[in-house]
Amino acid sequence: MIHFVLLISRQGKVRLTKWYSPYSQKERTKVIRELSGLILTRGPKLCNFVEWRGLRVVYKRYASLYFCMCIDEDDNELEILEIIHHYVEVLDRYFGSVCELDLIYNFHKAYFILDELLIAGELQEPSKRTVTRLVAAQDSLVETAKEQTSSITNIIAQAAK
Amino acid sequence: MSSSSVVSLIKVKQNPKRKKNTKNALPSPIQNFPRKFHLFYQSPTLKNLPNAKFHQITLNNQTPKSLSLHKSQMSGPSLMDSLFQRTLEDLIKGLRQQLIGEQAFISKALEEIRKEIKSTDLSTKSTALLKLCYLSNLHFHDMSFAAFHALEVLSSPRFSHKKIAYHAISLSFHDSTPVLLLITNHLRKDLTSTNEFEVSLSLQCLSRIANVDLARDLTPEVFTLLSSNKLYVRKRAVAVVLRVFEKYPDSVRVCFKRLVENLENYDPQILSAVVGVFSELACKDPRSYLPLAPEFYKILVDSKSNWISIKVLKIFAKLAPLEPRLANRVVEPICDLMRKTGAKSLLFECVRTVVTSFSEYESAVRLAVEKIREFLVDEDPNLKYLGLHALSIVASKHLWVVSENKEVLIKSLSDPDPNIKIESLRLVMAMVSEHNVAEISKVLVNYALKSDPLFCNEILGSILSTCSRNVYEIIVDFDWYVSLLGEMSRIPHCQMGEEIENQFIDIGLRVKDVRPELVRVARDLLIDPALLGNSFLHRVLSAAAWVSGEYVEFSRNPLEFMEALLQPRTSLLPPSIMAIYIQSAFKVLVFCLHTCFVRGGSTAGVSASASYESFDDLSVENGADSTVAHGQTCTSAPITNESIVNLLKLVELALSPLLGSHDVEVQERARNLLGFVDLIKLEALNSSGQEENDSERKGVEATKIIRLVHDAFSKELGPVSLTAQGKVPVPDGLTLNENLGDLETICGDIELPSSNTFSFGYPSEEKDVSSFSNLQIKEDSGQLNESTSLLAEHRKRHGLYYLPSGKSEVISNDYPPANDPALQGDNNDNASDLVKLTAESLVPKRKPNHSKPRPVVVKLDEVDEKPVAVKQLESRDDSLSGAVRDILFGSEDILPTSSRSNLPNSNRKGKKKQHMITQVESKENVVDDGNSSSRRRKDHSHGKERRHRKKNAEERNETDRKEKESSSNHPRRHKSRQRAEEPLKVPPQTSVIPDFLL
């Protein structure tokens, strides 16, 4: 299973963390410090796997962001790489050529998408289209509710009270 | 647009009544949307900095009504809070543009959040919570104070609030969160909600925060969801069920059957989730899931999705070793998959499955190895790394695979990727055997010279640990190994000084034959003044110094040693090593004097030494080898009186500054040595310049002293078993203090010795004892003789605590330990032990091409035996697997009746088990109690029933069939299996693995 997902920028700024195994706040900070030291120092064109505390961290760099997932020793590393890529593609679809700023300002969105993709540390939805559809469906629920409340008649009605 | 939204915002905040109205008007919670959120998403034009917002609001408030509203609300702090609340985006922007420093900004923001989160307005609260999540998540600020507020937000009917609340909860809650108890009802409500997204949110949350209570209380809801007709919900429920099982194993009794039913679902998403759960479960306790093998097999053969195949392969990797028949069946489809698939991830999983669990299937392994080779030569570093990784798995069982790929391995030692380098280093070390150790070490040392410091030490460390494994098991030519150690310590980046030091001393103690070479290597190290500057080498040098002192009799030119040990650059050494240097110099000096005066004197016919000569002869008989070598070395380095005089001068010159050393150890040793030199100078040097007669008298005095000191030094140190002390019986009448608490205060700061297999008793310390006694020798020379004989007595009586090696041979070269007639017999015993030892160690290993036999390596049986790993892979007989077993093994009978009752009752189950088979027919007719079973499930259970009956019929032939199976060849069986691939035709499978369906 996946123990946690981290997004770290090249400067070592954390952009997203998602923990599927219990880690206390202190441990989390430590884990991130250790891993960013381990991963950010690795040059390009090296393999994407790092052994760490008896676990394995699979990372991949997209532009200035490192996507890292920590898995058990006997999990399939290539599969995790595919999951990472999958996630990036979904993000890309959702934001339309995603960039780091999208993730910075919509950090909760990135979480919600990740939640659609993974649950309890397992890949849940292997179809990009479905994920996009599901996220869009939830967004549209939000949209319709908003439209109803913000439509002018509504406002007037509210104001009249 | 933005202004209108702001107006509406004001009103919402001000008018709680109106909010209620909204709620009534829009009953669906999802449709209620927080304005805050809306503002956030929809108004990029609106400047979110507080100033800008304020500006716009004042503009809006030009209408008298809103102005008055505004005024009337000025009094309420909550309005102001919510009005001027920063959104998440404000926070992020502010954080990026802050001028006051990040920490200051964050603590200010936290202060705001603390205030806002107490607001009664849920929108404000949820925004505050979202901001807090952000800070907690990316800046690691504690958000446990908001636990209760998160629960409050959770109770909101609005979907967006819930979403934020769930996010916050799954982020921050843990088992000891006090409000965890309060969440149960919220979760239950949402789990039964009609909105699938709400259900999904609560499932997600449950998977993260579940503890025993939550898992227990919510099991019925999860159970219901397991057969939900919304796929989206069902697959999530399946995934979450794993966590529920972990926390509350009894839930297995409730949910397991439905989980298994989901295995037969045709929807790939559901299947993927179920298989994922089983692969996790099977990791922990594979045996419990053997009965499900037919289902997994079907999935493996039918699956079109790589995700699913990978997971199923993982399951089979765990199951196959437990059941050879299963392995027989599965190995062929896996090979097929390996041949056909284009996906590297699946291919790798196949390879890994084969090499871990099917290593006895030759053809499969060959195919896997072929694929591994493709990986190894691939450009992609990932594949290369994984190839090496797979190879290291194979290595344990099929070493030939590794040697086949030797070239690739050696090449990847210079790969730019450190991970690949380390992995290939491990593999190269796995290849090492006594035949190729020299060759491989040579290659590796060359690599070490070229590579970066980190990897260089990695290489050296692995060479050292591999070679010293099992008391130097693979080393045949110790001369070579010792010189390799010397070579390694000269590598510029070498930081393995401590390990090399230990091995130098260890080998010196254990392997007698290698001592001359050891001394040579030590000399080379000591003589080089450049090495003294490298602090990493100091430990090695201390070992070299110790070796030079201890085994000086093998040296060709002891004077050289003296010069090396006393060279001016030794001032660079730390005091502890300096002390060893001085002590070694002492030993060398004594040896030189002894050779010059006693040996030289004896030929001149000094009567006093004649008696000792006879003992020398005696010892020659015992240890012919070493004495001969000894004699040679001595003759090759003539030590004249003149050189002795120079030597003594040198010692005085070098050591007199050290008398003022601040280090006690150094100072004392220097003083000892100088005192000795003074004594000798007085006695010996005067005599050398005088007349023969004069010298004879005085010379006798000198030689006496020298002989005594030399005698003290020539006691050989041996390795002592760590358990030796335990074997000493406690003498009668010895009362030990029960409570050693006071001892701790005394010894508190003394470091415990490292857990070596040996306690060397720190060479310098033992010497210290003897050198201390030297001072006394002057007064009472007889005491030493007495003590040596006492020692020999002790040795004779407690021989078992001493090493069986014939070390007395070496000792007796110069001076026998005591006039002990029994010593001879003792020696013979030892010798026979040695012969036995030699025979043991040589016979199985000796190869015809070895030019010289492997020298004896002294072993302490009880200690050197590798501590056998007591850790056994106990099957975790915990409650989870126990429950699973109950269900699977005990309840295949129940499966047909699964439609009858879903709620578990172990007692009832127990009863059922006995009668089930006979009652199968009748039970089929039992009407559903309609608990929650669907049409589909009923059909399914009938299917099971049919299969079950069929199998019962087949059971009679089972034994015959099994015999046939074992004799029948593989291809035919595979053909029959291929035909059986249609999902409905299960019998062939069940016949092969009959007991799995029982």
CSV table of N, CA and C in Angstrom, one decimal, chain A residues 1 13-17 19-22 25 28 32 42 45-51 56 73-79 81-83 101 104-105 107-109 111-112 115-116 118-120 122-126 134 137-138 141-143 145-146 148-150 158-159 161, chain B residues 11 18 21 26 30-33 35 38 40-42 65 88-89 92-93 96 102 134 136-138 140-141 159 163 167 171 197 204 207-208 232 235-236 239-240 243 269 280 307 310-311 314 318 344-345 348-349 352 381-383 385-386 389 416-419 423 426:
chain,number,residue,atom,x,y,z
A,1,MET,N,0.8,-1.2,0.0
A,1,MET,CA,0.0,0.0,0.0
A,1,MET,C,0.9,1.3,0.0
A,13,LYS,N,10.0,23.3,-0.9
A,13,LYS,CA,8.7,23.7,-0.3
A,13,LYS,C,7.7,22.6,-0.5
A,14,VAL,N,7.0,22.3,0.6
A,14,VAL,CA,6.0,21.2,0.5
A,14,VAL,C,4.7,21.8,-0.1
A,15,ARG,N,4.2,21.1,-1.1
A,15,ARG,CA,3.0,21.5,-1.8
A,15,ARG,C,1.8,20.7,-1.4
A,16,LEU,N,2.0,19.5,-1.1
A,16,LEU,CA,0.9,18.6,-0.7
A,16,LEU,C,1.4,17.4,0.1
A,17,THR,N,0.7,17.1,1.1
A,17,THR,CA,1.0,15.9,1.9
A,17,THR,C,-0.2,15.1,2.1
A,19,TRP,N,-1.3,11.5,4.1
A,19,TRP,CA,-0.8,10.3,4.9
A,19,TRP,C,-1.8,9.3,5.0
A,20,TYR,N,-1.5,8.1,4.5
A,20,TYR,CA,-2.4,7.0,4.7
A,20,TYR,C,-2.1,6.1,5.8
A,21,SER,N,-0.8,6.2,6.3
A,21,SER,CA,-0.5,5.5,7.6
A,21,SER,C,-0.4,6.5,8.7
A,22,PRO,N,-0.6,6.1,9.9
A,22,PRO,CA,-0.5,7.1,11.0
A,22,PRO,C,0.9,7.6,11.2
A,25,GLN,N,2.5,14.5,13.9
A,25,GLN,CA,2.9,15.7,13.3
A,25,GLN,C,4.4,15.9,13.3
A,28,ARG,N,5.9,13.6,10.7
A,28,ARG,CA,5.7,14.1,9.4
A,28,ARG,C,6.8,15.1,9.0
A,32,ILE,N,9.5,14.5,6.0
A,32,ILE,CA,9.7,15.4,4.8
A,32,ILE,C,11.1,15.9,4.8
A,42,ARG,N,19.2,14.3,-5.8
A,42,ARG,CA,19.5,13.4,-6.9
A,42,ARG,C,19.4,14.0,-8.2
A,45,LYS,N,18.1,11.9,-14.7
A,45,LYS,CA,18.5,10.7,-15.4
A,45,LYS,C,19.0,9.6,-14.4
A,46,LEU,N,18.6,9.7,-13.2
A,46,LEU,CA,18.8,8.6,-12.3
A,46,LEU,C,17.5,7.8,-12.1
A,47,CYS,N,17.6,6.7,-11.5
A,47,CYS,CA,16.4,5.9,-11.3
A,47,CYS,C,15.5,6.6,-10.3
A,48,ASN,N,14.2,6.3,-10.4
A,48,ASN,CA,13.2,7.1,-9.6
A,48,ASN,C,12.9,6.4,-8.2
A,49,PHE,N,13.7,5.5,-7.8
A,49,PHE,CA,13.4,4.9,-6.5
A,49,PHE,C,14.5,5.1,-5.5
A,50,VAL,N,14.0,5.3,-4.3
A,50,VAL,CA,15.0,5.5,-3.2
A,50,VAL,C,14.6,4.6,-2.1
A,51,GLU,N,15.6,4.0,-1.5
A,51,GLU,CA,15.3,3.1,-0.4
A,51,GLU,C,15.4,4.0,0.9
A,56,ARG,N,10.2,2.0,0.4
A,56,ARG,CA,10.8,2.5,-0.9
A,56,ARG,C,10.0,3.7,-1.3
A,73,GLU,N,8.2,-2.4,0.6
A,73,GLU,CA,9.3,-3.0,-0.1
A,73,GLU,C,8.9,-3.9,-1.3
A,74,ASP,N,7.8,-4.6,-1.1
A,74,ASP,CA,7.4,-5.6,-2.2
A,74,ASP,C,6.3,-5.0,-3.1
A,75,ASP,N,6.0,-3.8,-3.0
A,75,ASP,CA,5.1,-3.2,-3.9
A,75,ASP,C,5.8,-3.0,-5.3
A,76,ASN,N,4.9,-2.8,-6.3
A,76,ASN,CA,5.5,-2.6,-7.6
A,76,ASN,C,5.8,-1.2,-7.9
A,77,GLU,N,7.1,-0.9,-8.1
A,77,GLU,CA,7.5,0.5,-8.2
A,77,GLU,C,7.0,1.1,-9.5
A,78,LEU,N,7.0,0.3,-10.6
A,78,LEU,CA,6.6,0.8,-11.8
A,78,LEU,C,5.1,1.1,-11.8
A,79,GLU,N,4.4,0.3,-11.1
A,79,GLU,CA,3.0,0.6,-11.0
A,79,GLU,C,2.8,2.0,-10.3
A,81,LEU,N,4.8,4.4,-10.3
A,81,LEU,CA,5.2,5.5,-11.2
A,81,LEU,C,4.0,5.8,-12.2
A,82,GLU,N,3.3,4.7,-12.5
A,82,GLU,CA,2.2,4.9,-13.4
A,82,GLU,C,1.1,5.7,-12.6
A,83,ILE,N,0.9,5.4,-11.4
A,83,ILE,CA,-0.1,6.1,-10.6
A,83,ILE,C,0.2,7.6,-10.5
A,101,LEU,N,1.6,26.7,-9.6
A,101,LEU,CA,0.7,27.7,-9.0
A,101,LEU,C,-0.7,27.2,-8.8
A,104,ILE,N,-0.7,25.4,-5.8
A,104,ILE,CA,-0.6,26.2,-4.6
A,104,ILE,C,-1.9,26.9,-4.2
A,105,TYR,N,-2.6,27.4,-5.2
A,105,TYR,CA,-3.8,28.2,-4.9
A,105,TYR,C,-5.0,27.3,-4.7
A,107,PHE,N,-5.0,24.1,-3.4
A,107,PHE,CA,-4.4,23.0,-2.8
A,107,PHE,C,-5.5,21.9,-2.3
A,108,HIS,N,-6.6,22.4,-1.9
A,108,HIS,CA,-7.7,21.5,-1.5
A,108,HIS,C,-8.2,20.7,-2.7
A,109,LYS,N,-8.2,21.4,-3.9
A,109,LYS,CA,-8.7,20.7,-5.1
A,109,LYS,C,-7.8,19.5,-5.4
A,111,TYR,N,-6.2,17.9,-3.4
A,111,TYR,CA,-6.5,16.8,-2.4
A,111,TYR,C,-7.7,16.1,-2.9
A,112,PHE,N,-8.7,16.8,-3.3
A,112,PHE,CA,-10.0,16.1,-3.6
A,112,PHE,C,-9.8,15.2,-4.8
A,115,ASP,N,-8.0,12.2,-3.6
A,115,ASP,CA,-8.9,11.3,-2.9
A,115,ASP,C,-9.8,10.5,-3.8
A,116,GLU,N,-10.1,11.0,-5.0
A,116,GLU,CA,-10.8,10.2,-5.9
A,116,GLU,C,-10.0,9.1,-6.5
A,118,LEU,N,-7.1,7.7,-5.0
A,118,LEU,CA,-6.5,6.8,-4.1
A,118,LEU,C,-7.5,6.7,-2.9
A,119,ILE,N,-7.6,5.6,-2.3
A,119,ILE,CA,-8.3,5.5,-1.0
A,119,ILE,C,-7.6,4.4,-0.2
A,120,ALA,N,-7.4,4.8,1.0
A,120,ALA,CA,-6.8,3.9,2.0
A,120,ALA,C,-5.4,3.4,1.4
A,122,GLU,N,-4.6,2.7,-1.7
A,122,GLU,CA,-4.7,1.9,-2.8
A,122,GLU,C,-5.3,2.7,-4.0
A,123,LEU,N,-4.9,2.3,-5.2
A,123,LEU,CA,-5.5,2.9,-6.3
A,123,LEU,C,-6.9,2.6,-6.4
A,124,GLN,N,-7.7,3.6,-6.6
A,124,GLN,CA,-9.2,3.3,-6.6
A,124,GLN,C,-9.8,3.4,-8.0
A,125,GLU,N,-9.3,4.4,-8.8
A,125,GLU,CA,-9.9,4.6,-10.0
A,125,GLU,C,-8.9,4.7,-11.1
A,126,PRO,N,-8.8,3.7,-11.9
A,126,PRO,CA,-7.7,3.7,-12.9
A,126,PRO,C,-8.1,4.5,-14.2
A,134,LEU,N,-16.0,12.5,-12.1
A,134,LEU,CA,-16.5,12.6,-10.7
A,134,LEU,C,-16.2,13.9,-10.0
A,137,ALA,N,-18.4,16.4,-11.4
A,137,ALA,CA,-19.8,16.2,-10.8
A,137,ALA,C,-19.9,16.9,-9.5
A,138,GLN,N,-18.9,16.7,-8.7
A,138,GLN,CA,-18.9,17.4,-7.3
A,138,GLN,C,-18.8,18.9,-7.5
A,141,LEU,N,-22.1,20.2,-8.6
A,141,LEU,CA,-23.1,20.3,-7.4
A,141,LEU,C,-22.9,21.6,-6.7
A,142,VAL,N,-21.6,21.9,-6.6
A,142,VAL,CA,-21.3,23.2,-5.9
A,142,VAL,C,-21.8,24.4,-6.8
A,143,GLU,N,-21.5,24.3,-8.0
A,143,GLU,CA,-21.9,25.4,-9.0
A,143,GLU,C,-23.4,25.6,-8.9
A,145,ALA,N,-25.6,25.0,-6.7
A,145,ALA,CA,-26.0,25.5,-5.4
A,145,ALA,C,-25.7,27.0,-5.4
A,146,LYS,N,-24.5,27.3,-5.9
A,146,LYS,CA,-24.1,28.7,-5.8
A,146,LYS,C,-24.9,29.5,-6.7
A,148,GLN,N,-27.9,29.1,-7.6
A,148,GLN,CA,-29.2,29.3,-7.0
A,148,GLN,C,-29.2,30.4,-6.0
A,149,THR,N,-28.1,30.4,-5.2
A,149,THR,CA,-28.1,31.4,-4.1
A,149,THR,C,-27.7,32.7,-4.6
A,150,SER,N,-26.9,32.8,-5.7
A,150,SER,CA,-26.4,34.0,-6.1
A,150,SER,C,-27.2,34.7,-7.3
A,158,GLN,N,-33.8,37.7,-1.0
A,158,GLN,CA,-33.2,37.7,0.4
A,158,GLN,C,-33.2,39.1,1.0
A,159,ALA,N,-32.9,40.0,0.1
A,159,ALA,CA,-32.7,41.4,0.6
A,159,ALA,C,-34.1,41.9,1.1
A,161,LYS,N,-36.3,40.5,2.5
A,161,LYS,CA,-36.8,40.0,3.8
A,161,LYS,C,-36.4,40.9,5.0
B,11,LYS,N,-25.3,40.2,3.9
B,11,LYS,CA,-26.6,39.8,4.4
B,11,LYS,C,-26.6,38.5,5.0
B,18,ARG,N,-32.4,34.5,7.9
B,18,ARG,CA,-32.5,34.3,6.5
B,18,ARG,C,-31.8,32.9,6.1
B,21,ASN,N,-34.0,30.2,6.4
B,21,ASN,CA,-34.9,30.2,5.3
B,21,ASN,C,-34.3,29.4,4.1
B,26,LEU,N,-33.9,25.0,0.4
B,26,LEU,CA,-33.1,24.1,-0.4
B,26,LEU,C,-32.8,22.9,0.5
B,30,ILE,N,-26.4,19.4,-0.4
B,30,ILE,CA,-25.3,19.6,-1.4
B,30,ILE,C,-25.6,20.9,-2.1
B,31,GLN,N,-26.8,21.2,-2.2
B,31,GLN,CA,-27.1,22.4,-3.0
B,31,GLN,C,-26.8,23.7,-2.2
B,32,ASN,N,-26.8,23.5,-1.0
B,32,ASN,CA,-26.5,24.7,-0.2
B,32,ASN,C,-25.0,25.0,-0.3
B,33,PHE,N,-24.7,26.1,-0.8
B,33,PHE,CA,-23.3,26.4,-1.0
B,33,PHE,C,-22.8,27.5,-0.2
B,35,ARG,N,-21.3,30.8,0.7
B,35,ARG,CA,-20.9,32.0,-0.1
B,35,ARG,C,-19.5,32.3,-0.2
B,38,HIS,N,-18.0,30.5,-2.8
B,38,HIS,CA,-18.4,31.0,-4.1
B,38,HIS,C,-17.5,32.2,-4.4
B,40,PHE,N,-14.7,32.9,-3.3
B,40,PHE,CA,-13.4,32.4,-3.6
B,40,PHE,C,-13.2,32.0,-5.0
B,41,TYR,N,-14.1,31.1,-5.4
B,41,TYR,CA,-13.9,30.5,-6.7
B,41,TYR,C,-14.2,31.5,-7.8
B,42,GLN,N,-15.2,32.3,-7.6
B,42,GLN,CA,-15.8,33.1,-8.8
B,42,GLN,C,-15.2,34.5,-8.9
B,65,LYS,N,-29.8,51.3,2.7
B,65,LYS,CA,-30.3,50.2,3.4
B,65,LYS,C,-29.1,49.3,3.9
B,88,LEU,N,-8.9,31.4,2.0
B,88,LEU,CA,-7.7,30.6,1.8
B,88,LEU,C,-6.8,31.2,0.8
B,89,GLU,N,-7.4,31.8,-0.2
B,89,GLU,CA,-6.5,32.3,-1.3
B,89,GLU,C,-5.8,33.6,-0.7
B,92,ILE,N,-2.9,32.3,1.2
B,92,ILE,CA,-1.8,31.8,0.4
B,92,ILE,C,-1.1,33.0,-0.2
B,93,LYS,N,-1.8,33.9,-0.7
B,93,LYS,CA,-1.2,35.1,-1.4
B,93,LYS,C,-0.4,35.9,-0.4
B,96,ARG,N,2.8,34.3,0.5
B,96,ARG,CA,3.8,34.4,-0.6
B,96,ARG,C,4.4,35.8,-0.7
B,102,GLU,N,7.9,34.7,7.4
B,102,GLU,CA,6.9,33.7,7.2
B,102,GLU,C,6.3,33.3,8.6
B,134,TYR,N,-4.6,24.1,5.7
B,134,TYR,CA,-3.5,24.4,4.8
B,134,TYR,C,-2.2,24.6,5.7
B,136,SER,N,-1.6,23.5,8.6
B,136,SER,CA,-1.2,22.3,9.3
B,136,SER,C,-0.5,21.4,8.3
B,137,ASN,N,-1.0,21.4,7.1
B,137,ASN,CA,-0.6,20.4,6.1
B,137,ASN,C,0.8,20.8,5.5
B,138,LEU,N,0.9,22.0,5.2
B,138,LEU,CA,2.1,22.4,4.5
B,138,LEU,C,3.1,23.1,5.4
B,140,PHE,N,3.0,22.5,8.9
B,140,PHE,CA,3.1,21.6,10.0
B,140,PHE,C,2.8,22.4,11.3
B,141,HIS,N,1.6,23.0,11.4
B,141,HIS,CA,1.2,23.6,12.6
B,141,HIS,C,0.2,22.7,13.3
B,159,PHE,N,-22.8,20.4,1.6
B,159,PHE,CA,-21.8,19.4,1.1
B,159,PHE,C,-20.4,20.0,1.2
B,163,LYS,N,-17.2,18.6,3.2
B,163,LYS,CA,-16.0,18.3,2.5
B,163,LYS,C,-14.8,18.8,3.2
B,167,HIS,N,-12.0,16.7,5.3
B,167,HIS,CA,-10.6,16.8,5.0
B,167,HIS,C,-9.8,17.1,6.3
B,171,LEU,N,-7.1,14.6,8.2
B,171,LEU,CA,-5.8,15.1,8.3
B,171,LEU,C,-5.3,15.1,9.8
B,197,PHE,N,-21.6,11.1,-2.9
B,197,PHE,CA,-20.4,11.8,-2.6
B,197,PHE,C,-20.2,11.9,-1.1
B,204,GLN,N,-14.0,7.6,3.2
B,204,GLN,CA,-12.6,8.0,3.1
B,204,GLN,C,-12.1,8.3,4.5
B,207,SER,N,-11.6,5.3,6.7
B,207,SER,CA,-10.4,4.6,6.4
B,207,SER,C,-9.2,5.1,7.1
B,208,ARG,N,-9.2,6.5,7.3
B,208,ARG,CA,-8.1,7.1,7.9
B,208,ARG,C,-8.1,7.1,9.4
B,232,TYR,N,-19.7,3.3,-7.5
B,232,TYR,CA,-18.7,4.3,-6.9
B,232,TYR,C,-18.6,4.1,-5.4
B,235,LYS,N,-17.1,0.3,-4.5
B,235,LYS,CA,-15.7,0.0,-4.6
B,235,LYS,C,-14.9,0.7,-3.4
B,236,ARG,N,-15.5,1.8,-3.0
B,236,ARG,CA,-14.9,2.5,-1.9
B,236,ARG,C,-15.1,1.7,-0.6
B,239,ALA,N,-12.6,-1.0,-0.5
B,239,ALA,CA,-11.3,-0.6,-0.1
B,239,ALA,C,-11.2,-0.3,1.4
B,240,VAL,N,-12.3,0.3,1.9
B,240,VAL,CA,-12.2,0.7,3.3
B,240,VAL,C,-12.4,-0.5,4.3
B,243,ARG,N,-9.4,-1.6,6.3
B,243,ARG,CA,-9.0,-0.9,7.5
B,243,ARG,C,-9.9,-1.3,8.6
B,269,GLN,N,-13.6,-2.2,-11.9
B,269,GLN,CA,-13.3,-1.3,-10.8
B,269,GLN,C,-13.4,-2.0,-9.4
B,280,GLU,N,-3.4,-7.1,0.1
B,280,GLU,CA,-2.9,-6.6,1.4
B,280,GLU,C,-3.1,-7.7,2.5
B,307,TRP,N,-3.6,-3.4,-13.8
B,307,TRP,CA,-3.7,-3.1,-12.4
B,307,TRP,C,-4.1,-4.4,-11.6
B,310,ILE,N,-1.5,-7.3,-11.7
B,310,ILE,CA,-0.4,-7.1,-10.7
B,310,ILE,C,-0.8,-7.5,-9.3
B,311,LYS,N,-2.0,-7.1,-8.9
B,311,LYS,CA,-2.4,-7.4,-7.6
B,311,LYS,C,-2.6,-8.9,-7.4
B,314,LYS,N,0.6,-10.6,-7.0
B,314,LYS,CA,1.1,-10.5,-5.6
B,314,LYS,C,0.5,-11.5,-4.7
B,318,LYS,N,2.4,-15.0,-2.7
B,318,LYS,CA,2.3,-15.4,-1.3
B,318,LYS,C,1.7,-16.8,-1.2
B,344,LYS,N,5.6,-2.8,-18.8
B,344,LYS,CA,6.8,-3.2,-18.0
B,344,LYS,C,6.4,-3.5,-16.6
B,345,SER,N,5.5,-2.7,-16.0
B,345,SER,CA,5.1,-2.9,-14.6
B,345,SER,C,4.6,-4.4,-14.4
B,348,PHE,N,7.4,-6.8,-14.9
B,348,PHE,CA,8.3,-6.9,-13.7
B,348,PHE,C,7.6,-7.6,-12.6
B,349,GLU,N,6.3,-7.4,-12.4
B,349,GLU,CA,5.7,-8.2,-11.4
B,349,GLU,C,5.7,-9.7,-11.6
B,352,ARG,N,9.1,-10.8,-10.8
B,352,ARG,CA,9.4,-10.9,-9.3
B,352,ARG,C,8.6,-12.1,-8.7
B,381,PRO,N,17.1,3.9,-16.4
B,381,PRO,CA,17.7,3.5,-15.1
B,381,PRO,C,16.7,2.8,-14.2
B,382,ASN,N,15.5,3.1,-14.3
B,382,ASN,CA,14.5,2.4,-13.5
B,382,ASN,C,14.5,0.9,-13.7
B,383,LEU,N,14.5,0.6,-15.0
B,383,LEU,CA,14.4,-0.8,-15.3
B,383,LEU,C,15.7,-1.5,-14.9
B,385,TYR,N,17.6,-0.6,-12.4
B,385,TYR,CA,17.6,-0.8,-11.0
B,385,TYR,C,16.7,-2.0,-10.6
B,386,LEU,N,15.5,-2.1,-11.2
B,386,LEU,CA,14.6,-3.2,-10.9
B,386,LEU,C,15.2,-4.5,-11.3
B,389,HIS,N,17.5,-5.5,-8.8
B,389,HIS,CA,16.8,-5.8,-7.6
B,389,HIS,C,16.2,-7.3,-7.8
B,416,PRO,N,26.2,6.2,-13.0
B,416,PRO,CA,26.1,7.5,-12.3
B,416,PRO,C,25.1,7.5,-11.1
B,417,ASP,N,24.2,6.5,-11.1
B,417,ASP,CA,23.2,6.5,-10.1
B,417,ASP,C,23.7,5.7,-8.8
B,418,PRO,N,23.8,6.4,-7.7
B,418,PRO,CA,24.3,5.7,-6.5
B,418,PRO,C,23.5,4.4,-6.1
B,419,ASN,N,22.1,4.5,-6.3
B,419,ASN,CA,21.3,3.4,-6.0
B,419,ASN,C,21.6,2.2,-6.8
B,423,GLU,N,23.2,-1.4,-5.4
B,423,GLU,CA,22.5,-2.6,-5.7
B,423,GLU,C,23.4,-3.6,-6.4
B,426,ARG,N,26.0,-5.0,-4.0
B,426,ARG,CA,25.4,-6.1,-3.2
B,426,ARG,C,25.5,-7.4,-4.0
